[in-house]
Coordinates of C-alpha atoms and ligand atoms in Angstrom, one line a residue:
X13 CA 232.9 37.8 142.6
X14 CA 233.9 35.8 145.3
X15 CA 234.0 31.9 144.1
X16 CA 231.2 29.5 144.8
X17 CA 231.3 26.7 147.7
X18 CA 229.2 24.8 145.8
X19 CA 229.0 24.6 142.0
X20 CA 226.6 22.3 139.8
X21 CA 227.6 21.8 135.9
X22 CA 225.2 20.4 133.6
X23 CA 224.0 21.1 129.7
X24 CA 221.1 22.5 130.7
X25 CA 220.4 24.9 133.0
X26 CA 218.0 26.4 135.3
X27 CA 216.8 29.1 133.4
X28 CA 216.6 29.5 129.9
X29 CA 215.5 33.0 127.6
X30 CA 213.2 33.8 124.9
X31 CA 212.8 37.1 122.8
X32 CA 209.4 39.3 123.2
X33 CA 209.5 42.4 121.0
X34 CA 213.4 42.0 121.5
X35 CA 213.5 41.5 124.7
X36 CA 214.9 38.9 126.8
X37 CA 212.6 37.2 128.6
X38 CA 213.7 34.9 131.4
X39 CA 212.3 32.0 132.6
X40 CA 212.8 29.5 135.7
X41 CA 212.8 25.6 134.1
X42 CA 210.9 22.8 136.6
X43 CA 212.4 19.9 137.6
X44 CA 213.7 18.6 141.2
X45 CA 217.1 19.7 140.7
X46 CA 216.1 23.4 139.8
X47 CA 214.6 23.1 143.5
X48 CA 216.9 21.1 144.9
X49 CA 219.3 23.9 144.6
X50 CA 218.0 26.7 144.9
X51 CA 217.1 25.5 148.3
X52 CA 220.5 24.3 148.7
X53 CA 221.5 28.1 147.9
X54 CA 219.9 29.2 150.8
X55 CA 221.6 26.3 153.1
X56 CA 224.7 27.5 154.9
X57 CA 227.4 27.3 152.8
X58 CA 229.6 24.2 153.5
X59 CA 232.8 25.7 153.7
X60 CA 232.0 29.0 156.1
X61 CA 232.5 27.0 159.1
X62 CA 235.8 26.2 157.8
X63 CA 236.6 30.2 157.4
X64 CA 237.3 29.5 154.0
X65 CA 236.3 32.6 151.4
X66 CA 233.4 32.5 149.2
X67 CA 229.8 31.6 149.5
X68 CA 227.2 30.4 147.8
X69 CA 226.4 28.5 145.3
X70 CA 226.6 28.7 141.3
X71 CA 224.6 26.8 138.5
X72 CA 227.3 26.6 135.1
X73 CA 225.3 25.7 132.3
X74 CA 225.3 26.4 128.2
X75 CA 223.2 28.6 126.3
X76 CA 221.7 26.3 124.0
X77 CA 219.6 28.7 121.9
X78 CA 220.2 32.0 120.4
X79 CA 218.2 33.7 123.0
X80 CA 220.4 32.1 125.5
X81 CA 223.3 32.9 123.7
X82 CA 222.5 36.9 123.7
X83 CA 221.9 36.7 127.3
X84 CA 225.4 35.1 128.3
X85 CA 227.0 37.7 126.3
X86 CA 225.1 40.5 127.9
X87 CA 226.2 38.8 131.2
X88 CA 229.8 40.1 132.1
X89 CA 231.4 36.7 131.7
X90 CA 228.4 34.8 131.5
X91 CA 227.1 35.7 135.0
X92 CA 223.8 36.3 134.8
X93 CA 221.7 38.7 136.9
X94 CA 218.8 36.9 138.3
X95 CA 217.7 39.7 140.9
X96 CA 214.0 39.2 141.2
X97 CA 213.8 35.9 140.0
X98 CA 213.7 33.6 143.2
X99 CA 216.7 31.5 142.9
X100 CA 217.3 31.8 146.5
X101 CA 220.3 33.5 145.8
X102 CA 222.1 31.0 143.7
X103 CA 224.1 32.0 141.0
X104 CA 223.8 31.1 137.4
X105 CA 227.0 31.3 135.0
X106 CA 225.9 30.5 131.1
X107 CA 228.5 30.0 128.3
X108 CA 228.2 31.0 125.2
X109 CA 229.7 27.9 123.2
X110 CA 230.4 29.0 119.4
X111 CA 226.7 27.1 117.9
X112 CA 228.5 24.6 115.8
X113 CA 230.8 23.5 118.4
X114 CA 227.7 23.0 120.9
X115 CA 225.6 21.6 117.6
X116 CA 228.4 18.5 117.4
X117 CA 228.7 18.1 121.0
X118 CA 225.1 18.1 122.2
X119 CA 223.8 16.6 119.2
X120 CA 225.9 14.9 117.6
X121 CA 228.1 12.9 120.1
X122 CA 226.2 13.5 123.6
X123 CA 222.4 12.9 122.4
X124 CA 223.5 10.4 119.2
X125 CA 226.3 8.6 120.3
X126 CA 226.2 8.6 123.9
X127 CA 222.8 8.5 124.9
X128 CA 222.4 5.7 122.7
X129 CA 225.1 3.8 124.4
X130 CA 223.7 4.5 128.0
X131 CA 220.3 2.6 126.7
X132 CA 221.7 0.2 124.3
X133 CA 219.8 1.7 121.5
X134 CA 221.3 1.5 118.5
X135 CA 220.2 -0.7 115.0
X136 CA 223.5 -1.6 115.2
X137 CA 223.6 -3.4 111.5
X138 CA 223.6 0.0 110.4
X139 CA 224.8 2.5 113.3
X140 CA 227.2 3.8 115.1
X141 CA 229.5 4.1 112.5
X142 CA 233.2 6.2 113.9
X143 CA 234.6 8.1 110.7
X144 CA 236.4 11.0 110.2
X145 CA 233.3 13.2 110.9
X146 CA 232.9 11.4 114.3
X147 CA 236.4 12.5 114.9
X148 CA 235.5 16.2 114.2
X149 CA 232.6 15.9 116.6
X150 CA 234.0 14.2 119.2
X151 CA 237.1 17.2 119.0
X152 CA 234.1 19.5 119.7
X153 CA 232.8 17.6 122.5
X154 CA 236.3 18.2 124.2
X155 CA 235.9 22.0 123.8
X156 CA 232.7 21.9 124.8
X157 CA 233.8 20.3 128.5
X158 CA 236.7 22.0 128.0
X159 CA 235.1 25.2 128.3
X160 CA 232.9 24.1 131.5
X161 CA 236.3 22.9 133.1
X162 CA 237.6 26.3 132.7
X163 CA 234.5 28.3 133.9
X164 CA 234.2 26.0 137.3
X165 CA 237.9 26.6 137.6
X166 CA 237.3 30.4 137.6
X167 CA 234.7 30.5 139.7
X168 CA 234.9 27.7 142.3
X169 CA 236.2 28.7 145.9
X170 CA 239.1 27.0 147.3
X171 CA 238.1 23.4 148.2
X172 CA 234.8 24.0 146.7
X173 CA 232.3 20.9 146.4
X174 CA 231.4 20.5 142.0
X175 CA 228.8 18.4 141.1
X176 CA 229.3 17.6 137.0
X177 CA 226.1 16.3 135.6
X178 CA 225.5 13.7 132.8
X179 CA 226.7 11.9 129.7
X180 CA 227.5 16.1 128.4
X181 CA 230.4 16.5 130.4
X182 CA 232.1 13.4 131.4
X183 CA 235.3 14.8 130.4
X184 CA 234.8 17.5 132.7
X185 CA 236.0 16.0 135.7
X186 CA 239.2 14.8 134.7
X187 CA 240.2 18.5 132.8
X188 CA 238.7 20.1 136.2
X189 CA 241.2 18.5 138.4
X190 CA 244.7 19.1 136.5
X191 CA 243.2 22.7 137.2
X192 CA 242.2 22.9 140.3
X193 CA 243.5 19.7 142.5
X194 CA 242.3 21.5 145.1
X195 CA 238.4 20.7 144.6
X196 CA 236.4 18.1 145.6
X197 CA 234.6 17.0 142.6
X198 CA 231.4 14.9 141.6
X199 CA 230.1 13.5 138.6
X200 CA 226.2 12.5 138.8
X201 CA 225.4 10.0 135.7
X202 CA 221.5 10.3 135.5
X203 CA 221.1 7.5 132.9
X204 CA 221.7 3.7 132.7
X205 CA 225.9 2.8 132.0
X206 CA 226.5 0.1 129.6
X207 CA 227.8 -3.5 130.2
X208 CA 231.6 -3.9 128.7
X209 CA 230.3 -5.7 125.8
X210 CA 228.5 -2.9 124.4
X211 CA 230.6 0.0 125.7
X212 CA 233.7 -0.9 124.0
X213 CA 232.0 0.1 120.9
X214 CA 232.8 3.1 120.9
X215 CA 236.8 3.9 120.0
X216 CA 239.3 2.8 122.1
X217 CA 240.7 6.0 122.7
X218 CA 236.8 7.9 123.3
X219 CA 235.9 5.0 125.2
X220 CA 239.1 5.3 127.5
X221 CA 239.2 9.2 127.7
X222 CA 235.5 9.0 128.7
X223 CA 235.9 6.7 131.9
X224 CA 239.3 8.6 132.6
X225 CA 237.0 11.4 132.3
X226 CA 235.0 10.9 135.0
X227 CA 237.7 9.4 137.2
X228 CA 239.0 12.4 137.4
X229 CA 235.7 12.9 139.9
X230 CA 236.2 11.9 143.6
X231 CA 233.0 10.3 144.0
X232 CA 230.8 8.8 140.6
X233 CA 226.7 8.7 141.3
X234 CA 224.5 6.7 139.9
X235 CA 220.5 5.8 140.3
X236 CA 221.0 2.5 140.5
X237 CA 223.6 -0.3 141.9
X238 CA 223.0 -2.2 138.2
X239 CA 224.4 1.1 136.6
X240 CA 227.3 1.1 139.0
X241 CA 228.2 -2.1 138.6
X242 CA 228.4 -1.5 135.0
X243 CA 230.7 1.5 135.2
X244 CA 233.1 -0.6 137.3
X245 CA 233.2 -3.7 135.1
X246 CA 234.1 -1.0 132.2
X247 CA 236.7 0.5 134.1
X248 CA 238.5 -3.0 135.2
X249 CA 237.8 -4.2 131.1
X250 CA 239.2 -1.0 129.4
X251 CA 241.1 1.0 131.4
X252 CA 242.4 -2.1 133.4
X253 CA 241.6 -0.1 136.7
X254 CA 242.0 -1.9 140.2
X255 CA 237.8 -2.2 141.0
X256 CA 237.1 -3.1 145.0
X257 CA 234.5 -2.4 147.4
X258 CA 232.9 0.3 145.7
X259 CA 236.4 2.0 144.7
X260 CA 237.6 2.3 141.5
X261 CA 241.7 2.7 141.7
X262 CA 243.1 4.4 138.1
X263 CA 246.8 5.7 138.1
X264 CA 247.2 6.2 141.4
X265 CA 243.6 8.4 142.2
X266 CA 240.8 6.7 144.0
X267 CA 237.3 7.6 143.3
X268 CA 234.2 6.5 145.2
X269 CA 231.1 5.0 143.7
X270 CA 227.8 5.6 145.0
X271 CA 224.6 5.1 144.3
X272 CA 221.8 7.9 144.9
X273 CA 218.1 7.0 144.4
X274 CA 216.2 10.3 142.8
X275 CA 212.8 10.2 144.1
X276 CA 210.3 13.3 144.5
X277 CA 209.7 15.7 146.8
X278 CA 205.6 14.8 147.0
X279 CA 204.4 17.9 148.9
X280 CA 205.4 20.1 146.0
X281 CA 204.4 17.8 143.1
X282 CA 201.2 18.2 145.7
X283 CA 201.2 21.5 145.6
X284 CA 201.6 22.2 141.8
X285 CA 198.7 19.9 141.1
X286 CA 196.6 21.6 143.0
X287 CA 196.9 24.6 140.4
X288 CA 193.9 25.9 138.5
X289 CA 195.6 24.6 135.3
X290 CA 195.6 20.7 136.6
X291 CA 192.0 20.7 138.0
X292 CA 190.0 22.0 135.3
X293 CA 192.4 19.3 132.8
X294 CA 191.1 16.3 135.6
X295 CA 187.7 17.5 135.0
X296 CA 188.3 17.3 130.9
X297 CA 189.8 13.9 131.0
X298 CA 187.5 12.5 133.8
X299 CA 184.6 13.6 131.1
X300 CA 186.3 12.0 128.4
X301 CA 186.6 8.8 130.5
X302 CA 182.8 8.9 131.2
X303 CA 183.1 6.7 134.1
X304 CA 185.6 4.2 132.3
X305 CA 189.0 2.8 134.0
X306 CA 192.1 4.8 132.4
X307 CA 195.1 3.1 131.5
X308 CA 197.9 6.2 131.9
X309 CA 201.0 6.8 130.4
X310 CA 203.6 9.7 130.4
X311 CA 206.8 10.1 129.0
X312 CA 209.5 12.3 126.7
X313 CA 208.8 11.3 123.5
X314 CA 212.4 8.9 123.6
X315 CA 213.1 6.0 122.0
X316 CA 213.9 3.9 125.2
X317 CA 210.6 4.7 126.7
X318 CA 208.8 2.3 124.3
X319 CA 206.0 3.6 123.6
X320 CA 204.8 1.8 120.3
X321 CA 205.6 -1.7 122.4
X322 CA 203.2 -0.2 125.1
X323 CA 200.9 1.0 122.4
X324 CA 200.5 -2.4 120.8
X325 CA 200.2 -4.3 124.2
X326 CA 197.1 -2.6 124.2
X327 CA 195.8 -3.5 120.9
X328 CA 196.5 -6.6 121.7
X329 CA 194.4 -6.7 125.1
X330 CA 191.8 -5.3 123.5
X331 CA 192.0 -7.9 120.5
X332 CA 191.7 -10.9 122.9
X333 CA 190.2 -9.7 126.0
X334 CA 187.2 -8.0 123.7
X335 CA 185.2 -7.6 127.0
X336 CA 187.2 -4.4 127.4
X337 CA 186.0 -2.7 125.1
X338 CA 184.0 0.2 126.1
X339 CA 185.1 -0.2 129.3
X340 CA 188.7 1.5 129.3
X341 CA 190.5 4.7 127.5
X342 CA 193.9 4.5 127.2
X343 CA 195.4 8.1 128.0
X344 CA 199.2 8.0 126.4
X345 CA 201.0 11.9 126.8
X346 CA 204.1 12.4 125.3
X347 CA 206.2 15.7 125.5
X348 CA 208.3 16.2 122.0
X349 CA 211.9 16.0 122.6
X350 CA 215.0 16.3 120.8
X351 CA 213.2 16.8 117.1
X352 CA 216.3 18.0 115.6
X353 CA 217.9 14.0 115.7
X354 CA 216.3 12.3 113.0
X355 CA 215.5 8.8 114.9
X356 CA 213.6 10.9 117.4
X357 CA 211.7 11.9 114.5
X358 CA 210.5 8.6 112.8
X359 CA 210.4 8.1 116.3
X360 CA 207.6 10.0 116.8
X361 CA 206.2 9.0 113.2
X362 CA 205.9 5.4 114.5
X363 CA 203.9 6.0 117.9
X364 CA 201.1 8.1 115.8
X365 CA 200.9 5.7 113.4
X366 CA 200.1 3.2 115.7
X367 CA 198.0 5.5 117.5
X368 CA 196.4 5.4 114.4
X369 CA 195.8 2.0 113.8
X370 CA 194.1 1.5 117.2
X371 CA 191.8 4.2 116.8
X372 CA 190.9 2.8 112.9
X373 CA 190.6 -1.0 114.1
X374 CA 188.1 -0.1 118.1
X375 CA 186.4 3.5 117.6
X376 CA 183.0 3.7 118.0
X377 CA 180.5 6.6 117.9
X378 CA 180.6 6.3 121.5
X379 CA 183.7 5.3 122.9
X380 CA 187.2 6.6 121.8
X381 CA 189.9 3.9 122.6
X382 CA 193.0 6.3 122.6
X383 CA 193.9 9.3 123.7
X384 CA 197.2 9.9 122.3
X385 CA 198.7 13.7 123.0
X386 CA 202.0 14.7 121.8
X387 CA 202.3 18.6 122.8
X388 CA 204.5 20.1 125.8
X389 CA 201.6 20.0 128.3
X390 CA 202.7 19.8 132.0
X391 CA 199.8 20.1 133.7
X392 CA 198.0 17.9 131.4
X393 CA 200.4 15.1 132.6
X394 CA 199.6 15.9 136.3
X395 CA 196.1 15.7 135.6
X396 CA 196.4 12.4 133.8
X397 CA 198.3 11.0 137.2
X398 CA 194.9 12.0 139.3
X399 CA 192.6 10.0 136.6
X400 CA 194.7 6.7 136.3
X401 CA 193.9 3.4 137.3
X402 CA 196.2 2.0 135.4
X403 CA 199.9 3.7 135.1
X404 CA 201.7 1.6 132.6
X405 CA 205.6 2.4 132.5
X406 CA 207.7 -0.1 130.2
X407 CA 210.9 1.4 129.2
X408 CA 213.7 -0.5 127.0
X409 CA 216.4 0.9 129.4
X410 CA 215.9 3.7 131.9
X411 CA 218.3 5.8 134.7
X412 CA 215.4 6.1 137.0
X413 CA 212.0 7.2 135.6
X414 CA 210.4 9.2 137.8
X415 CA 206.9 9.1 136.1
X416 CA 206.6 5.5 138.2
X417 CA 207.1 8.0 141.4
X418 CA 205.1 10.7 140.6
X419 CA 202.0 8.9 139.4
X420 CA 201.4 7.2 142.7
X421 CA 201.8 10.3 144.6
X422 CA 199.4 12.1 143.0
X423 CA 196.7 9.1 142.6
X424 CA 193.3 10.2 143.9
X425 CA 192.2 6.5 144.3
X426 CA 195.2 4.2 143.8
X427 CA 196.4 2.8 140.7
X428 CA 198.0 -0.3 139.8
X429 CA 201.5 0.1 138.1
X430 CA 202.9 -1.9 135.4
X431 CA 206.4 -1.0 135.3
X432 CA 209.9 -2.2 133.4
X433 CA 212.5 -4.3 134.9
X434 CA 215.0 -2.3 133.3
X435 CA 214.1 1.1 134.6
X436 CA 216.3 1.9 137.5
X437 CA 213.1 2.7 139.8
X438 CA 212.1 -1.2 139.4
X439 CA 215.1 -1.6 142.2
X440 CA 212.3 0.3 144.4
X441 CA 209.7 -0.7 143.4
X442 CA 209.1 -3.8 142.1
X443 CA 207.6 -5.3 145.1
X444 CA 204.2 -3.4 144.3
X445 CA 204.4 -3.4 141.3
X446 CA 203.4 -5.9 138.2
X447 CA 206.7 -6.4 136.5
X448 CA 207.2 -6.8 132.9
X449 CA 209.9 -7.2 130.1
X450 CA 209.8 -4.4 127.8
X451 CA 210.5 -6.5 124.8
X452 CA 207.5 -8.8 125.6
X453 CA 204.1 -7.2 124.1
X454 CA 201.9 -10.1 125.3
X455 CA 203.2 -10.4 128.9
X456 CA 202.4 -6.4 129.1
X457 CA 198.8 -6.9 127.8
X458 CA 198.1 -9.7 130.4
X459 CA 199.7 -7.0 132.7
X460 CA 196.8 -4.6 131.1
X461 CA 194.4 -7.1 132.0
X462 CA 195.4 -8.0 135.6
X463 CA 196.0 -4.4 136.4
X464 CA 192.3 -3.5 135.2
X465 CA 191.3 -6.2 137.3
X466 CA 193.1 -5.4 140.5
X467 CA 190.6 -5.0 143.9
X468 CA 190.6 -1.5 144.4
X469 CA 191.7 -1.9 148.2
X470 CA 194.5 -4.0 146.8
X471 CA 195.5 -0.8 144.3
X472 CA 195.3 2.3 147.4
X473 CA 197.4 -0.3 149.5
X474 CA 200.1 -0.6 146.9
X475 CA 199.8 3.3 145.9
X476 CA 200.4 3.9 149.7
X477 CA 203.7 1.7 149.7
X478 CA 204.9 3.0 146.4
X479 CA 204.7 6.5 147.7
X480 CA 207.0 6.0 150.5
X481 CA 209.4 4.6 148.6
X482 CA 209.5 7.4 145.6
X483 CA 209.3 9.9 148.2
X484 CA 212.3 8.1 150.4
X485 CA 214.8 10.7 149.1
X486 CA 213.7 13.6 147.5
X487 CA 215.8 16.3 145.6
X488 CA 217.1 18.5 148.5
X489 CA 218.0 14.9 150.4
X490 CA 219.6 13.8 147.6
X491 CA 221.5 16.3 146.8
X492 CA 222.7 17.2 150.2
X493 CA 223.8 13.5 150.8
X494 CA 226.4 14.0 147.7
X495 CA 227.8 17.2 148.9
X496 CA 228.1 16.1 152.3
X497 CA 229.6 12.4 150.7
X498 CA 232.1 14.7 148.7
X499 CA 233.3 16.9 151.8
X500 CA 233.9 14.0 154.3
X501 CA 236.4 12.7 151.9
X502 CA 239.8 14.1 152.9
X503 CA 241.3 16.5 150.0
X504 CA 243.7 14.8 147.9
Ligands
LIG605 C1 217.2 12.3 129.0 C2 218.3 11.6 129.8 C3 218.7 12.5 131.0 C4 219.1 13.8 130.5 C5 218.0 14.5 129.7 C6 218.5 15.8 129.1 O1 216.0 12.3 129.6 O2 217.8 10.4 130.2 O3 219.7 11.8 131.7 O4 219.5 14.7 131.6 O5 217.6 13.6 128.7 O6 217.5 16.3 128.3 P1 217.7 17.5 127.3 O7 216.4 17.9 126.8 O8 218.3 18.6 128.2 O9 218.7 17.1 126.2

């Protein structure tokens, strides 16, 4: 196989498998990324005007279930056929990571220990606590991006562009380059990074070989100038790294920070709601509504996206402002997510609870305060967009969120959003938007109240605004912009 020009690494990857009477049965995932490059597959490849051999692109990703894992091994090294499967002739390599290994890396340290330091989530009278099973853990979390280091090495053309993804493999970049010096290399970090403070948590020597990690990149993305700034003030505090004008300088390697807005490509978000499946799920909610304003909200069922604060803002608007009774549903969808890590669990426990409670304390035999769904439901999310007059976003601590993005675009009559300070798309946004601290329930139900109140002509002008800024760089742009960032740096 001749190597790839351009290779992406992340966790998860564009397809994933399932069994049907033994079968393998593939399946394309969603997402602006998937898009993003399999478009990008069918660009020219950066390097053939160079005369340099290869082509292409390839997707490196883990097999994360069992399905998965019979697939990769079916695969001569991994490589899987996709003939047939419209990935405009990108390439797809999936390891097969022994399960425990992938168990302690993905679980344990990258979604409990990682994740949680990205969003400033732990209790931390009781958690994170670094014993001798973290050490074991963290020893498979350097297999695990050991592995991907060794699979991009095999397959990347000379002075290939890589593009490492997320808190899974931020050792990648660093094992990547004492293999191959002769790639240009990316890491993409698609959540918030920690202050100092709260970083150094973490070991010295994980919390070190971590930022080295990704140092070993050329260029460091992030979504927002705030998470940038953060990754810089670690590297100065614990690696003692010469931080200027956007460059971090660690043992004599410089590597670039940049900041890269995700937004969404709005004529295919268009496109997909205008599906059969969306339409007739309007039509379902717009009769459950009966003619009452909707106050929306979609997320992962996470624990940064605060969904029981949101939950009680709205008890409490509809304690004190009683005249709203009757007169709004709130529509709250949440797709399950990571169920195998116990907080995620009470998690979930929590927000039903509550869900419960509201429904106890304001049902009526006509009117039905709370819509609270938490199945895997797509286009029941898109659908919920269309309806809402209201989009209430409030994370704790968020990369991006691109459920403030999507919802305006796909707004029939303008909504009104209420939306975090701490979610990177506030940097966007803010200006039409009603701002709140995620911590404060009461300032988010007088956000309820002033949102439900909003002149409509006042909401469609806003919508308008908000959709040229989430659509300001979609996928494809985004994505381009970092290779092309990547290959005007000289080679080092
Ligand atoms: C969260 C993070 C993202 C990450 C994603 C992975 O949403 O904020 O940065 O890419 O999880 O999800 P997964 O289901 O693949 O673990």
């Amino acid at each position: 196989m001749p190597g790839a020009n351009v290779v992406v690494a992340s966790n998860r990857g564009p397809v994933s498998f399932s069994t049907q009477d033994e079968q393998l049965v593939l399946r394309r995932g969603g997402g602006g990324l998937v898009s993003a490059l399999v478009r990008a597959a069918g660009q020219p490849a950066p390097q053939e005007s160079d005369g340099a051999e290869g082509g292409g692109s390839l997707w490196v990703c883990c097999a994360m279930s069992e399905a998965d894992r019979r697939a990769a091994r079916e695969a001569t090294h991994g490589r899987l056929d996709l003939a047939g499967h419209d990935m405009g002739g990108g390439r797809v390599r999936m390891l097969s990571i022994d399960p425990r290994v992938f168990d302690r890396a993905y679980n344990a340290i990258a979604n409990r220990v990682l994740w949680f330091v990205a969003h400033m989530l732990f209790d931390t009278s009781v958690a994170p606590r670094f014993d001798a099973g973290f050490r074991k853990q963290w020893d498979s979390y350097e297999r695990y991006c050991r592995a991907f280091a060794l699979a991009i090495a095999e397959d990347a053309a000379e002075g290939a562009v890589v593009l490492v993804q997320d808190y899974h493999l931020t050792l990648a970049p660093g094992l990547l380059r004492l293999r191959r010096p002769d790639l240009r290399i990316g890491f993409f970090c698609h959540t918030p990074w920690a202050p100092p403070e709260y970083f150094r948590m973490l070991p010295g020597t994980v919390a070190r070989d971590i930022l080295a990690g990704i140092l070993g990149a050329d260029r460091a993305g992030f979504l927002s100038p705030r998470w940038a700034a953060a990754f810089a003030d670690c590297c100065a505090e614990v690696l003692n790294a010469d931080v200027r004008g956007g460059v971090v300088r660690y043992e004599g390697r410089d590597t670039v920070l940049g900041v890269h807005p995700l937004g969404v490509d709005g004529d295919e978000l268009r496109r997909r709601a205008a599906r059969n499946d969306v339409v007739s799920r309007a039509a379902t909610l717009r009769d459950q509504l009966g003619g009452r304003q909707a106050i929306v909200r979609v997320d992962r069922m996470e624990l940064s996206k605060n969904i029981v604060r949101g939950l009680e803002a709205y008890r409490e608007l509809l304690r004190t402002r009683p005249e709203w009774r009757n007169r709004v549903t709130h529509i709250a969808l949440a797709n399950p997510s990571r169920s195998g890590v116990p907080e995620y669990r009470e998690y979930t426990g929590s927000v039903l609870r509550m869900g419960e409670q509201i429904r106890n304390e304001f049902s009526t035999a006509s009117w039905e305060p709370l819509v609270l769904d938490v199945s895997d439901d797509y286009a029941r999310s898109l659908a919920a967009y269309t309806v809402a007059d209201v989009l209430l976003v409030n994370p704790i601590r968020d990369g991006m969120n691109l459920v403030a993005k999507e919802g305006p675009i796909l707004s029939r009559d303008g909504l009104a959003l209420i939306l975090s300070r701490e979610a990177g798309a506030a940097d966007e946004l803010a200006s039409d938007s009603l701002i709140v601290n995620p911590y404060d329930v009461s300032q988010t139900a007088d956000s309820l109240d002033e949102a439900l109140r909003m002149p409509r002509e006042q909401r469609q002008e806003r919508t308008r605004r908000l959709v040229t800024a989430a659509t300001a760089l979609p996928p494809q742009a985004w994505l381009r912009d970092q290779v092309e960032a990547l290959q005007a740096l000289s080679s080092r």
